[in-house]
CSV table of C-alpha atoms in Angstrom, one decimal:
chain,number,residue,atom,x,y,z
R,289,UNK,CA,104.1,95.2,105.8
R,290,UNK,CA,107.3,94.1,107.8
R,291,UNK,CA,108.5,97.6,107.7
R,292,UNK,CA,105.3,99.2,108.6
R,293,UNK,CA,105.2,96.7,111.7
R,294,UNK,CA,109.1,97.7,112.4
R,295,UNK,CA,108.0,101.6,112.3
R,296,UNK,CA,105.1,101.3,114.6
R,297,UNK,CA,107.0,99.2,116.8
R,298,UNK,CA,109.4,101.8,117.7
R,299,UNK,CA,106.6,104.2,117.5
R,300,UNK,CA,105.0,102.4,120.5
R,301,UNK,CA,108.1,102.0,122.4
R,302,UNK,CA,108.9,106.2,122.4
R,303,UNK,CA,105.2,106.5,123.5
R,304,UNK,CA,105.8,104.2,126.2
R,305,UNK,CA,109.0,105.9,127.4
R,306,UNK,CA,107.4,109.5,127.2
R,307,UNK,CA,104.2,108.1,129.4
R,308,UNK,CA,106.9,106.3,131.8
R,309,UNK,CA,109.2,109.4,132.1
R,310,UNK,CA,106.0,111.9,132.3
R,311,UNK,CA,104.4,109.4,135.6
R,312,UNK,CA,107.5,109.1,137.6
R,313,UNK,CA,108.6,112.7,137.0
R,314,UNK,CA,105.4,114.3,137.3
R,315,UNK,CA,103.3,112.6,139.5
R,316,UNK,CA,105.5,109.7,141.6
R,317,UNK,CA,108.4,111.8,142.6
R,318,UNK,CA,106.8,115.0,143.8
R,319,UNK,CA,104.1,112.6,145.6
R,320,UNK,CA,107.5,110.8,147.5
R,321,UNK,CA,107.3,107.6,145.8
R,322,UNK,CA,109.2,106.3,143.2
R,323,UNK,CA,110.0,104.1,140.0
R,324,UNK,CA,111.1,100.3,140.7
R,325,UNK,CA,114.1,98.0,139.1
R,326,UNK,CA,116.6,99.7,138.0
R,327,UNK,CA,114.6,103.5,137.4
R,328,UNK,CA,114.1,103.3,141.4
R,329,UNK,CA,117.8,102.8,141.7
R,330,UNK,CA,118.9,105.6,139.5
R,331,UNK,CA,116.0,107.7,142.1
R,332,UNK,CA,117.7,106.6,144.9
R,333,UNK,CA,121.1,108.1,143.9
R,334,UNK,CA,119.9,111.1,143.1
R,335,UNK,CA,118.0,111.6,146.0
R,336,UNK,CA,121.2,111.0,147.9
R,337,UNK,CA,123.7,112.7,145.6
R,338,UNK,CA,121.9,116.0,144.4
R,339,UNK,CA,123.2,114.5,140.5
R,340,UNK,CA,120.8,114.9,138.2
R,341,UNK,CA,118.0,112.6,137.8
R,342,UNK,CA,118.2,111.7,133.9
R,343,UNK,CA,121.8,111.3,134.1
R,344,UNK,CA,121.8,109.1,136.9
R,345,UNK,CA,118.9,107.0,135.3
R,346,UNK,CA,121.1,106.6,131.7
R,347,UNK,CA,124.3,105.6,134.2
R,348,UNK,CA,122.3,103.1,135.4
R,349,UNK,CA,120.4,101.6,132.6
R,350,UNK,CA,123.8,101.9,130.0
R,351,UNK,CA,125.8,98.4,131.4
R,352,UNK,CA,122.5,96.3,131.7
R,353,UNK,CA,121.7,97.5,127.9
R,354,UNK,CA,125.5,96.5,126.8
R,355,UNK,CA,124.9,92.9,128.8
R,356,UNK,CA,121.2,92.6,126.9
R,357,UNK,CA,123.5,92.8,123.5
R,358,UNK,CA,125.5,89.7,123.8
R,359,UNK,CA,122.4,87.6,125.2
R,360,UNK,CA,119.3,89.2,123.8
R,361,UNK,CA,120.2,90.5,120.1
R,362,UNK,CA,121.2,93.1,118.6
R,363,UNK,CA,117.6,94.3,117.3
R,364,UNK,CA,116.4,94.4,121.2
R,365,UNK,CA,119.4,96.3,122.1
R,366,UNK,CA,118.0,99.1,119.8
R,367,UNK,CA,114.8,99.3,120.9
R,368,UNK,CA,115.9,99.3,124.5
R,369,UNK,CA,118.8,101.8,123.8
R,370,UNK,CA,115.9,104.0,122.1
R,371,UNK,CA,113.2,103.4,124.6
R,372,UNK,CA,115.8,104.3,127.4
R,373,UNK,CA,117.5,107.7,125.9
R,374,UNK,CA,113.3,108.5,125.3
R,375,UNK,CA,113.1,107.7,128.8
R,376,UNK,CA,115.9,109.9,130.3
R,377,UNK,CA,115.6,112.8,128.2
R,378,UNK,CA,111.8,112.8,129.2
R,379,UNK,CA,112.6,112.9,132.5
R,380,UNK,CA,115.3,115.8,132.0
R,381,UNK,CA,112.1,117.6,130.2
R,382,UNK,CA,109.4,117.3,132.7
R,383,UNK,CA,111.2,117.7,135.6
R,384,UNK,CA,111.5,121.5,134.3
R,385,UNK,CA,107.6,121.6,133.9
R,386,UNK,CA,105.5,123.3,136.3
R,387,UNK,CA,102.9,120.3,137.0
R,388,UNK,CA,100.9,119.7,140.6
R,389,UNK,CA,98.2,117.1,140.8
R,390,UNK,CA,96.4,118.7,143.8
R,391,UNK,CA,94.7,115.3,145.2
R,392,UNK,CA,96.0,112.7,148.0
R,393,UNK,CA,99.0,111.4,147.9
R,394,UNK,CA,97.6,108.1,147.7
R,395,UNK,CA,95.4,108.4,144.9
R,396,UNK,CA,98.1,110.1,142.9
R,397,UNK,CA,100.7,107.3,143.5
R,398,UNK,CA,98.4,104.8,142.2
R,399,UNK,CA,97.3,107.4,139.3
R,400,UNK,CA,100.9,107.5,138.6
R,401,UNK,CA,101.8,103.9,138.8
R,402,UNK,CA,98.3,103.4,136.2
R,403,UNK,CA,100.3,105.6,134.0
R,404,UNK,CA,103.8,103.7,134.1
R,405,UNK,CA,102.1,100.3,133.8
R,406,UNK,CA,100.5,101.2,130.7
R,407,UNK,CA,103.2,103.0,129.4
R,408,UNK,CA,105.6,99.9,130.2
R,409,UNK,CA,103.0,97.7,128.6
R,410,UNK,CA,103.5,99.5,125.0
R,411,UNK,CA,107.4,99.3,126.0
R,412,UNK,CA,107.3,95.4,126.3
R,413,UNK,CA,104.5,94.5,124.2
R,414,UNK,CA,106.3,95.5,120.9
R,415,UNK,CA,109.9,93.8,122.4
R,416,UNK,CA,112.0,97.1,124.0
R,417,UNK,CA,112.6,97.4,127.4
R,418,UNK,CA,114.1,100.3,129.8
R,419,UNK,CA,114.2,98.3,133.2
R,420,UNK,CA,117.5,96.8,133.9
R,421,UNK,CA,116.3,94.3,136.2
R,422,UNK,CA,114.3,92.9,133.5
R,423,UNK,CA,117.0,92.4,131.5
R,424,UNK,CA,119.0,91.4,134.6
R,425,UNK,CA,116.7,88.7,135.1
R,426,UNK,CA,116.4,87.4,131.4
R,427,UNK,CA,120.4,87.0,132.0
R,428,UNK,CA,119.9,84.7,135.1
R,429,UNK,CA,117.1,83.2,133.8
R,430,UNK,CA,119.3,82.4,130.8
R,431,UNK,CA,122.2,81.1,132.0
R,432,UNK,CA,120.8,79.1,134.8
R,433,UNK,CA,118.4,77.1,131.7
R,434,UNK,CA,121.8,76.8,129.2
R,435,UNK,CA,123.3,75.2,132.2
R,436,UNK,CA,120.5,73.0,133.9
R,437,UNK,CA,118.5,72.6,131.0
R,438,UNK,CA,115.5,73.4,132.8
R,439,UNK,CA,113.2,76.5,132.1
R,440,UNK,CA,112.9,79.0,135.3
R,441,UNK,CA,110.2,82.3,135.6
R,442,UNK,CA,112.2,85.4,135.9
R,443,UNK,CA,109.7,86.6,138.8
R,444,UNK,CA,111.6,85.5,142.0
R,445,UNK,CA,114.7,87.4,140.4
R,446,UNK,CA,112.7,90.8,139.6
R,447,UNK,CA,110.8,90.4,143.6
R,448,UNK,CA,114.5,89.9,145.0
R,449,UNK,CA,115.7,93.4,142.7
R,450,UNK,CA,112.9,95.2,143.6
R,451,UNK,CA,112.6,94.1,147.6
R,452,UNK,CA,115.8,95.3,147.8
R,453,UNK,CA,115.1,98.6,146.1
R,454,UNK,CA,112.2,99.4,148.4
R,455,UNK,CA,114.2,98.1,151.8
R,456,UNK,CA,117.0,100.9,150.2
R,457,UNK,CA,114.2,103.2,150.7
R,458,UNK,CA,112.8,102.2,153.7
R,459,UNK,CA,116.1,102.9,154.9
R,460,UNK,CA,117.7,105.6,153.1
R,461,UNK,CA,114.6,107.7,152.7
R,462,UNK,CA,111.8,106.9,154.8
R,463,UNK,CA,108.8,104.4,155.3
R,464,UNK,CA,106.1,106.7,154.0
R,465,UNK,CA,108.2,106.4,150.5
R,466,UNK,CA,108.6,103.2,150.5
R,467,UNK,CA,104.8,102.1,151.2
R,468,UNK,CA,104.1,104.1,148.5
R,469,UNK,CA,106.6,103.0,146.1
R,470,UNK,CA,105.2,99.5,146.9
R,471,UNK,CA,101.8,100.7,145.9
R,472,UNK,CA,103.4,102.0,142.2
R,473,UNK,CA,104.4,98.2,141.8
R,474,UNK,CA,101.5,96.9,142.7
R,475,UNK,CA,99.3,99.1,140.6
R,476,UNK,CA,101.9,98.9,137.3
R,477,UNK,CA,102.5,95.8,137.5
R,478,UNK,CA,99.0,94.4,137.6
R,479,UNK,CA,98.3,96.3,134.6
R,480,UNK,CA,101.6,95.2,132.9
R,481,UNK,CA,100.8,91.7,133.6
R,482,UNK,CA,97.2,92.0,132.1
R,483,UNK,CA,98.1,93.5,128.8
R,484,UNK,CA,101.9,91.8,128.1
R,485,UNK,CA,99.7,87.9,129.5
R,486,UNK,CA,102.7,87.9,132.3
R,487,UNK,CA,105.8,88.4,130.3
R,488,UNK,CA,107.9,87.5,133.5
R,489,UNK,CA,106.3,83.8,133.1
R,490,UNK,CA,107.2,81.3,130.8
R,491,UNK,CA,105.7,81.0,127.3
R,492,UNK,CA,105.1,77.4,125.6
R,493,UNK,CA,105.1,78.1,121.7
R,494,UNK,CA,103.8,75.3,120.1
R,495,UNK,CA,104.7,75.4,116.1
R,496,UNK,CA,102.8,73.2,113.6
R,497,UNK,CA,105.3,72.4,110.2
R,498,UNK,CA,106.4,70.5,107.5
R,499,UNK,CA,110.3,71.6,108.2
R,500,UNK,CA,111.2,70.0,111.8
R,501,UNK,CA,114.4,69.8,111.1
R,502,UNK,CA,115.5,73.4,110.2
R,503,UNK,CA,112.9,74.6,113.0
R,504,UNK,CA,114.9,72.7,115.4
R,505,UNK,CA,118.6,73.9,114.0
R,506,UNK,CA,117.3,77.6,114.1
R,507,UNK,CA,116.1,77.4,117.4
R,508,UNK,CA,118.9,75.6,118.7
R,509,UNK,CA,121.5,77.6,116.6
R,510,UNK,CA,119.9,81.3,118.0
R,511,UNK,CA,118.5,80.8,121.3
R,512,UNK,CA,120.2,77.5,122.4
R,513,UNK,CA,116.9,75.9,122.9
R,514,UNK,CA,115.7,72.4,122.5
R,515,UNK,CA,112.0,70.8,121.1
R,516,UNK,CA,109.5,68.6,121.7
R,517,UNK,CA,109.1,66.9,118.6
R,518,UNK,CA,105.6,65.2,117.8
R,519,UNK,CA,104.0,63.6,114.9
R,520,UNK,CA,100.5,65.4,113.7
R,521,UNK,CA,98.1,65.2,110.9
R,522,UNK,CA,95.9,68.4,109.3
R,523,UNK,CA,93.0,67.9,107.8
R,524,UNK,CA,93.6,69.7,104.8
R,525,UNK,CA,97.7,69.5,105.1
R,526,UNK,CA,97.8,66.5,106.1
R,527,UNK,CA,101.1,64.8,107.9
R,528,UNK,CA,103.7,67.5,109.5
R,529,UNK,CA,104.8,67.9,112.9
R,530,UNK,CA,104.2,69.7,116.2
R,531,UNK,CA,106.9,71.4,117.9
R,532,UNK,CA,106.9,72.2,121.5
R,533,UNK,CA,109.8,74.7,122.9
R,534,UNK,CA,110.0,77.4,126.0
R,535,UNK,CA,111.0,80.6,126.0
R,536,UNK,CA,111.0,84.1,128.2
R,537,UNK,CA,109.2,87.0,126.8
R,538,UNK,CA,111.9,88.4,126.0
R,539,UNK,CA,113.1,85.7,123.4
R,540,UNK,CA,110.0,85.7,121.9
R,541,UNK,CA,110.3,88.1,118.9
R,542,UNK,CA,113.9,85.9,117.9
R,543,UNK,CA,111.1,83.1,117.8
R,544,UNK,CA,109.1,84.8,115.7
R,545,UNK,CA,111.6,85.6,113.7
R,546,UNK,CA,112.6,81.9,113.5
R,547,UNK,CA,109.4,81.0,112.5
R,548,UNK,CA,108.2,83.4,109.9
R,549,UNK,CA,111.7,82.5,108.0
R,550,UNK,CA,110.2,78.8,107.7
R,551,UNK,CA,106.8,79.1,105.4
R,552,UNK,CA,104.3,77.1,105.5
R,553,UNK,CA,104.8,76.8,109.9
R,554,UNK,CA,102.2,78.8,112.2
R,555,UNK,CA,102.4,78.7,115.5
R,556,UNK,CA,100.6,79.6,119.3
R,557,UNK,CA,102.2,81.0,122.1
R,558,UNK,CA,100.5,80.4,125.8
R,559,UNK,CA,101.9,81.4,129.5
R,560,UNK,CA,102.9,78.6,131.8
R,561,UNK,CA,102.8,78.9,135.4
R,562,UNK,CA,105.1,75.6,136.7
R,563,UNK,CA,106.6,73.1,134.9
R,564,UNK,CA,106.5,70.1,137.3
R,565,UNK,CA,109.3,67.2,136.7
């Protein structure tokens, strides 16, 4: 069963990539608008340079892939190395394809950004990733919690990266591009956020078990997190304990690894807006 859910997993992610190279190659660029994060970066350069476009995007993606190794694990460095080398070589393939959606540019850009989002949903929703500035922000997000002990949202760090894309634009380019650019967020990331629940918010897992104490050494030992500890009472288990820990999106699947190596524990996870002190 674990394998099967390993194979699809990766399955989803290459499906993801194909639908997010096919979008921006197909339908954002030749409509003047263009990815965001790091994707919109890699655009940007080529624009500018005349390099190619899947080259620049793999440049661009490769150090923020090698920094998601040494903080995120090495089974999400694989599925974002995979999901990104899908991702360029797609965009290497349809940018030799004949393709013109004859319609306003306006109603393609926000076809084309429909497109992305859901592609990107399949991306994050089975734990890859081919946006630097995703990973970017998990970094911050990281270190600033290991050293404050707090928990932060990655948004403000992804709005930051990605104003300062589209001002690039603005500037570089032209305002038509980056209005429309700033529609392909809009549109992707409201569908991202509907199907992934927010994955740039925080997420409460709450676990119920009868093993507290080698819960809280796993999580503590792989993701340098802390618990609430409480006492709790099933009506059919009877005493055990509920454990209260945050974590990005990101972190999530080590969690789950965590947990599904302790048996008898099952767990919840909800999105939290704030946590107020």
């Amino acid at each position: 069963m674990k394998k099967s859910q390993g194979f699809l997993s990766y399955l989803f992610i290459i499906i993801g990539a194909v639908m997010a190279s096919f979008s921006v190659a197909l339908i954002l660029i030749p409509n003047d608008a263009i990815d965001y994060g790091t994707a919109g970066v890699a655009i940007i350069i080529s624009k500018l340079t005349g390099a190619e476009l899947s080259i620049c995007v793999a440049l661009v993606l490769l150090p923020f892939i090698v920094m998601g190794y040494f903080i995120l694990g090495k089974e999400f460095t694989i599925k974002a190395a995979i999901g990104s080398t899908v991702y360029a070589a797609g965009m290497s393939f349809f940018e030799e394809i004949p393709f013109e959606l004859n319609t306003e540019h306006f109603l393609a850009v926000a076809f084309g950004g429909a497109i992305l989002g859901a592609g990107l949903s399949l991306i994050l929703r089975n734990g890859g990733c081919i946006d630097g500035s995703e990973i970017l922000a998990n970094i911050i997000v990281k270190k600033l919690s290991d050293k404050t002990g707090r928990n932060y949202s990655m948004t403000p760090v992804l709005l930051a990266f990605n104003a300062l894309v589209y001002i690039t634009v603005f500037m570089v380019i032209d305002a038509t591009a980056a209005l429309l650019s700033l529609l392909v967020y809009v549109v992707a990331t409201t569908i991202i956020d509907h199907f992934t629940d927010h994955f740039e918010a925080i997420k409460q897992v709450t676990i119920i078990t009868q093993d507290p104490e080698g819960l809280v050494k796993a999580i503590k030992d792989k993701l340098n997190k802390t618990c609430t500890i409480m006492d709790s009472r099933g009506a059919i288990a009877g005493k055990n304990n509920m454990l209260i820990c945050y974590v990005s999106y990101f972190e999530l699947p080590i969690m789950k690894d965590i947990i599904s190596e302790h048996s008898g524990s099952f767990s919840t996870v909800s999105t939290i807006d704030e946590i107020l002190r």
